[in-house]
PDB file of C-alpha atoms in Angstrom:
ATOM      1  CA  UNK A 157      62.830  -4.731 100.964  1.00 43.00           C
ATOM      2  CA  UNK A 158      59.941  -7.061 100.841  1.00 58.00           C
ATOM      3  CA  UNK A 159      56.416  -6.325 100.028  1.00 71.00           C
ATOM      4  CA  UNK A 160      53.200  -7.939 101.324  1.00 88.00           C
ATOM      5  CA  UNK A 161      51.743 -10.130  98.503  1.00 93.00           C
ATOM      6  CA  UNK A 162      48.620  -8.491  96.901  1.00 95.00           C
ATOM      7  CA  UNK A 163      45.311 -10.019  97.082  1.00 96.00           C
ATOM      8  CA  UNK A 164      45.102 -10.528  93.277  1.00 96.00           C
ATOM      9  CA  UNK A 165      48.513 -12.133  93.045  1.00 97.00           C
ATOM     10  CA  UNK A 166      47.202 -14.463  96.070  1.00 97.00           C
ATOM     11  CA  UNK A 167      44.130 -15.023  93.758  1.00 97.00           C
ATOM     12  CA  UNK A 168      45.969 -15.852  91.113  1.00 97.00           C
ATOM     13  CA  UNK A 169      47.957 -18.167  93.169  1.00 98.00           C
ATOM     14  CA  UNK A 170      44.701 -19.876  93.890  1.00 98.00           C
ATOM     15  CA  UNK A 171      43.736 -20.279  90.622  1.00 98.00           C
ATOM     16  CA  UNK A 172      46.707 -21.475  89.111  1.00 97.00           C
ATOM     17  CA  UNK A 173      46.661 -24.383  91.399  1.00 98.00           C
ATOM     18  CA  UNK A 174      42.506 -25.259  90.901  1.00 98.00           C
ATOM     19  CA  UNK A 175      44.062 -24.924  86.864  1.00 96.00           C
ATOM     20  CA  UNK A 176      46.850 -27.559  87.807  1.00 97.00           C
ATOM     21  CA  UNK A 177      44.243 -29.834  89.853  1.00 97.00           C
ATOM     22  CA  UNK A 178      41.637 -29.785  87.289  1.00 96.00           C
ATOM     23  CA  UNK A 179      44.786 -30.907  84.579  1.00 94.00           C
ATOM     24  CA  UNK A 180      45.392 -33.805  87.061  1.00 96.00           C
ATOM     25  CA  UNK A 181      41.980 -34.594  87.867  1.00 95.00           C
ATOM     26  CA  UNK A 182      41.221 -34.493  84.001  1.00 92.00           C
ATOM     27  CA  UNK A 183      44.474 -36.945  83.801  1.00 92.00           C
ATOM     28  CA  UNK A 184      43.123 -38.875  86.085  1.00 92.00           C
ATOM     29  CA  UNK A 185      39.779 -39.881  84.211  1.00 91.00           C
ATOM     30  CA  UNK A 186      41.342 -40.491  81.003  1.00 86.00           C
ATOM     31  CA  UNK A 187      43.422 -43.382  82.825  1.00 88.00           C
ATOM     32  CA  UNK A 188      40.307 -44.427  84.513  1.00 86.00           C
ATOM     33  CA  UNK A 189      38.543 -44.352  81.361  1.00 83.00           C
ATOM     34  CA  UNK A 190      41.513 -46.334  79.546  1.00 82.00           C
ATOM     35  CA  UNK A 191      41.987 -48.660  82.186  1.00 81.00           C
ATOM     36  CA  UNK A 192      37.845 -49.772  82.377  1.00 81.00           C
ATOM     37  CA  UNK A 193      37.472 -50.114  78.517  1.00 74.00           C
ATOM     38  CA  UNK A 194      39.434 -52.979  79.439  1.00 71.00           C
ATOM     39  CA  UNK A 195      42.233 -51.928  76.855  1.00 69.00           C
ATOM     40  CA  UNK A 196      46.122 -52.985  77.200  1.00 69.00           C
ATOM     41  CA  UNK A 197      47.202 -49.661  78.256  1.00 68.00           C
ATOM     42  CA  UNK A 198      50.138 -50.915  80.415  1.00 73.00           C
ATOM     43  CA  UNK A 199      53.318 -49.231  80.230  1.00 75.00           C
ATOM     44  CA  UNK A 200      53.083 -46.503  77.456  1.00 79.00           C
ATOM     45  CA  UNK A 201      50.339 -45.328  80.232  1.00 81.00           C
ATOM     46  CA  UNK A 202      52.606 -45.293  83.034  1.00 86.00           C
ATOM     47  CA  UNK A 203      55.044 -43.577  80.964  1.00 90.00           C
ATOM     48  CA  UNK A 204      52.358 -40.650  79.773  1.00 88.00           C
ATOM     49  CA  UNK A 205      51.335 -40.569  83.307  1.00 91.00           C
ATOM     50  CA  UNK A 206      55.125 -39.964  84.959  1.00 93.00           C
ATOM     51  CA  UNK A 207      55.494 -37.510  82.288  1.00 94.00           C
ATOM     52  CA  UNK A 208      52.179 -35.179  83.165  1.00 92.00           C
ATOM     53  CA  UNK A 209      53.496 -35.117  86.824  1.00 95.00           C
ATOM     54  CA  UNK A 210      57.114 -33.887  85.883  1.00 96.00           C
ATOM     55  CA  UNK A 211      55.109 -31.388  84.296  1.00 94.00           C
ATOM     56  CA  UNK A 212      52.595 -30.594  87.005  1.00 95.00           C
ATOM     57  CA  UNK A 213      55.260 -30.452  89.449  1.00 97.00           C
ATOM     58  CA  UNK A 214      57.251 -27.993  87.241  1.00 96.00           C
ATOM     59  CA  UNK A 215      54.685 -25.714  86.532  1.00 96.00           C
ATOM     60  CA  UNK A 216      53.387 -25.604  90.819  1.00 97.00           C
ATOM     61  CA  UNK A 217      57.332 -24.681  91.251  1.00 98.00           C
ATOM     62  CA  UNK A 218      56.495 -21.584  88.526  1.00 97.00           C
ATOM     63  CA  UNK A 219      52.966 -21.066  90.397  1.00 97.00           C
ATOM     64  CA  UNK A 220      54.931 -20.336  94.062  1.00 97.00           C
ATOM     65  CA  UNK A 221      57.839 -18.457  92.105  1.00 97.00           C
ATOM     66  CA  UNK A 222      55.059 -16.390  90.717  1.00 97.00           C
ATOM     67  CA  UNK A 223      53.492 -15.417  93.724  1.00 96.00           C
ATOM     68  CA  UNK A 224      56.980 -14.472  95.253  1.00 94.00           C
ATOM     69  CA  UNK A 225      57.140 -12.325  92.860  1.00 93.00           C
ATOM     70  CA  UNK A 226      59.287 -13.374  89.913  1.00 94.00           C
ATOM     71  CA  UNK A 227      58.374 -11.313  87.210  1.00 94.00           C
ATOM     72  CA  UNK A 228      59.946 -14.710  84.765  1.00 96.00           C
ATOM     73  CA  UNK A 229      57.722 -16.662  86.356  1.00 97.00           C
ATOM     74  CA  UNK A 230      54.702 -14.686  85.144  1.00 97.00           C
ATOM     75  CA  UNK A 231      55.830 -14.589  81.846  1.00 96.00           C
ATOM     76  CA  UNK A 232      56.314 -18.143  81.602  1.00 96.00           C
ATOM     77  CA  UNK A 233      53.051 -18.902  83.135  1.00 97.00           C
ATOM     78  CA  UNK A 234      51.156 -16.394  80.661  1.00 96.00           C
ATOM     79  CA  UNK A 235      52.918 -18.142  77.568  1.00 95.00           C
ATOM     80  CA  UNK A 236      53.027 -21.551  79.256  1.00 92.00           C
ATOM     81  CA  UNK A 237      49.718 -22.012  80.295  1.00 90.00           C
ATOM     82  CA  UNK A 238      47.869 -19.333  79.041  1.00 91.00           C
ATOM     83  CA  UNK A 239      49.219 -19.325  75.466  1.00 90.00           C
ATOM     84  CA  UNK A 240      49.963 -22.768  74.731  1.00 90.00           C
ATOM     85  CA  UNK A 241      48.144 -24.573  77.585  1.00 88.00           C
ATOM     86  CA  UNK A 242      44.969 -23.166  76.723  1.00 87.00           C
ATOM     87  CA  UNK A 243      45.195 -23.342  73.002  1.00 87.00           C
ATOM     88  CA  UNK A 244      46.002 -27.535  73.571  1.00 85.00           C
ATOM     89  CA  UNK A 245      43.015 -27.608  75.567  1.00 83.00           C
ATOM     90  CA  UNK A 246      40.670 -26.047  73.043  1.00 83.00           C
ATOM     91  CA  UNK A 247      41.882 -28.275  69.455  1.00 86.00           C
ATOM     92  CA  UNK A 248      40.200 -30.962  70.871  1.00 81.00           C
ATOM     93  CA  UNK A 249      36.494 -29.455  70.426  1.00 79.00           C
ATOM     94  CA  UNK A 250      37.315 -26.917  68.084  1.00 84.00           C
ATOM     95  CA  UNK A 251      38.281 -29.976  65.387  1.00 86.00           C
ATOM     96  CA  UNK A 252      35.578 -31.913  66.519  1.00 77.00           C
ATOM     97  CA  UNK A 253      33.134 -28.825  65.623  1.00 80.00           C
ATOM     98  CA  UNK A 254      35.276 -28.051  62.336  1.00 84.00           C
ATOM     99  CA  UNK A 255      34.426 -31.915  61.506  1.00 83.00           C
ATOM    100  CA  UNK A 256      30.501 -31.011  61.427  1.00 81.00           C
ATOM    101  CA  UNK A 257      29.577 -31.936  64.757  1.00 78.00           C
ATOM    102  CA  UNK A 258      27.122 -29.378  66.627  1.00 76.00           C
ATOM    103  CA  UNK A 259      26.655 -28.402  69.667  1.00 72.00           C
ATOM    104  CA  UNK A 260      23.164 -30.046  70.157  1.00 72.00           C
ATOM    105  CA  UNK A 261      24.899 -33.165  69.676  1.00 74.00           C
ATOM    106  CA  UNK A 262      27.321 -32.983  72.367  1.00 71.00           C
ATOM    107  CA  UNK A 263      25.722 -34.121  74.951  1.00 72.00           C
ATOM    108  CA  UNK A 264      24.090 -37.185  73.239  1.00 75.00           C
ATOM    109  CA  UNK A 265      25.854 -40.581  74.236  1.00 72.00           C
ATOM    110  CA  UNK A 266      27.835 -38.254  77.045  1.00 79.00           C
ATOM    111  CA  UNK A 267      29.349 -41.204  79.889  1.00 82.00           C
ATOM    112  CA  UNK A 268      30.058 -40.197  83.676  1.00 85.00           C
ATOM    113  CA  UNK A 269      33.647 -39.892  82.234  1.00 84.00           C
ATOM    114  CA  UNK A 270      32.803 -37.652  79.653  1.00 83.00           C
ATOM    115  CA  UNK A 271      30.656 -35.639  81.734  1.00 87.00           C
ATOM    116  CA  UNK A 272      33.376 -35.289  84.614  1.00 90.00           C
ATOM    117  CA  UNK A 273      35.961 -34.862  81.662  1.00 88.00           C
ATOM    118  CA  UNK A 274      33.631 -31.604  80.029  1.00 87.00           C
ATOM    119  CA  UNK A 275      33.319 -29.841  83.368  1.00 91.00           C
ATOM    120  CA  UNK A 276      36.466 -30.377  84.711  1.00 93.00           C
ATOM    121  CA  UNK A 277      37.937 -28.662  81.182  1.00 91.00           C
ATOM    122  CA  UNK A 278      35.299 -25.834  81.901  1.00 92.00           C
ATOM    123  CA  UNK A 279      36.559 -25.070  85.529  1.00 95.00           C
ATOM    124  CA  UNK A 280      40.443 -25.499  83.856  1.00 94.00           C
ATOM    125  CA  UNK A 281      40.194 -22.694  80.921  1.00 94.00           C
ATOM    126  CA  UNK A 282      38.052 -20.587  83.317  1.00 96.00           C
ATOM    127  CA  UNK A 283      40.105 -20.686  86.130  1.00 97.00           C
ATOM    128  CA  UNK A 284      43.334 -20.591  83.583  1.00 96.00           C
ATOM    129  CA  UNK A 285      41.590 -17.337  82.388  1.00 96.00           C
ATOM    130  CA  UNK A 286      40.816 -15.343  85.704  1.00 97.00           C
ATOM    131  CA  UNK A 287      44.553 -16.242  86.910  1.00 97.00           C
ATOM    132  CA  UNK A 288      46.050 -14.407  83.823  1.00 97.00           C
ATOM    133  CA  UNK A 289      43.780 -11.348  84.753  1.00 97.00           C
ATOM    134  CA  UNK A 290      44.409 -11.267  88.636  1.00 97.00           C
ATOM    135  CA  UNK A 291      48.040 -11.525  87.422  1.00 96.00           C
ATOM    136  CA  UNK A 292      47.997  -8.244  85.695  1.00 96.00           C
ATOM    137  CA  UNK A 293      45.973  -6.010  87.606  1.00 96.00           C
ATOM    138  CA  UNK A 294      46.962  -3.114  89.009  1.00 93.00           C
ATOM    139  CA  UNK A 295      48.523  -3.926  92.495  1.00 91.00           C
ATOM    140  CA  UNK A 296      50.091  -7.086  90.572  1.00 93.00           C
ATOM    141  CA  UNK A 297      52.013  -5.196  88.416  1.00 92.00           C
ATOM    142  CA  UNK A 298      53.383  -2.892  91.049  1.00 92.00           C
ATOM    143  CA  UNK A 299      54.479  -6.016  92.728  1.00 93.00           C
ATOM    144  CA  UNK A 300      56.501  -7.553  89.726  1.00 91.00           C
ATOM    145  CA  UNK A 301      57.974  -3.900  89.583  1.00 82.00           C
ATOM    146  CA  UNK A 302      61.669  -4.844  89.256  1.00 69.00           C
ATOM    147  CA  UNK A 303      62.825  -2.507  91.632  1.00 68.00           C
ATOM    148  CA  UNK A 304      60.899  -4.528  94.346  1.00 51.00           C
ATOM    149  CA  UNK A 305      62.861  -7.293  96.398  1.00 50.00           C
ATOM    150  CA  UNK A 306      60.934 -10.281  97.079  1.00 52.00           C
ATOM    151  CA  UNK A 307      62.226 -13.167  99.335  1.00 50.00           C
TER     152      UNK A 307
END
């Protein structure tokens, strides 16, 4: 029997993917960023590049598996991305605080890229965050009910 998708998984859906475009639209400033400091980025950039998109692409094929209801899928995207993900995207300025920067300070010398960079992070966590919680409301969690068929 299939079930009609709930509004919060569709959410979630949503969210997930703004999460994945703000990871590629952050990827994409750090290779605009290498490529106009005029540094010999070259191959190993490529490379890094190819990589991230595997990724992406792997993690969207999670996102739609998700929202057909694969209770795996969930789990992998709440250790995945939520866990690990979100945790890689928060070292960055936690060790930059922990080396006696403040906040007052960050947003002296800030550069269109940085400034793209810092809000682009902001919408990924935040939209990384509400997914996780549309994922495990109420009508979510009756979907991923195992006894439920989904297509």
């Amino acid at each position: 029997m299939n079930k009609r998708i709930p509004s919060d998984i569709k959410k979630s859906y949503l969210l997930w993917l703004v999460a994945i475009g703000a990871g590629v639209f952050e990827m994409a400033i750090a290779v605009a960023q290498t490529l106009s400091s005029g540094s010999e980025a070259g191959f190993g950039l490529m490379i890094q590049v190819g990589i991230r998109s595997l990724i992406f692409a792997a993690l969207v094929y999670v996102i739609v598996k998700m929202q057909r209801g694969k209770r795996w899928a969930r789990i992998a995207l709440t250790v995945l991305l939520g866990g690990i993900g979100t945790v890689s995207l928060l070292v960055d300025p936690i060790q930059w605080l922990l080396e006696g920067n403040s906040l007052d300070t960050a947003f002296t010398g800030m550069t269109v890229f940085s400034s793209l960079f810092g809000i682009s992070r902001f919408v990924h966590i935040a939209a990384v965050i509400a997914a996780i919680i549309f994922m495990y409301r109420p009508a979510a969690n009756q979907y991923f009910n195992p006894i439920v068929s989904h297509s």
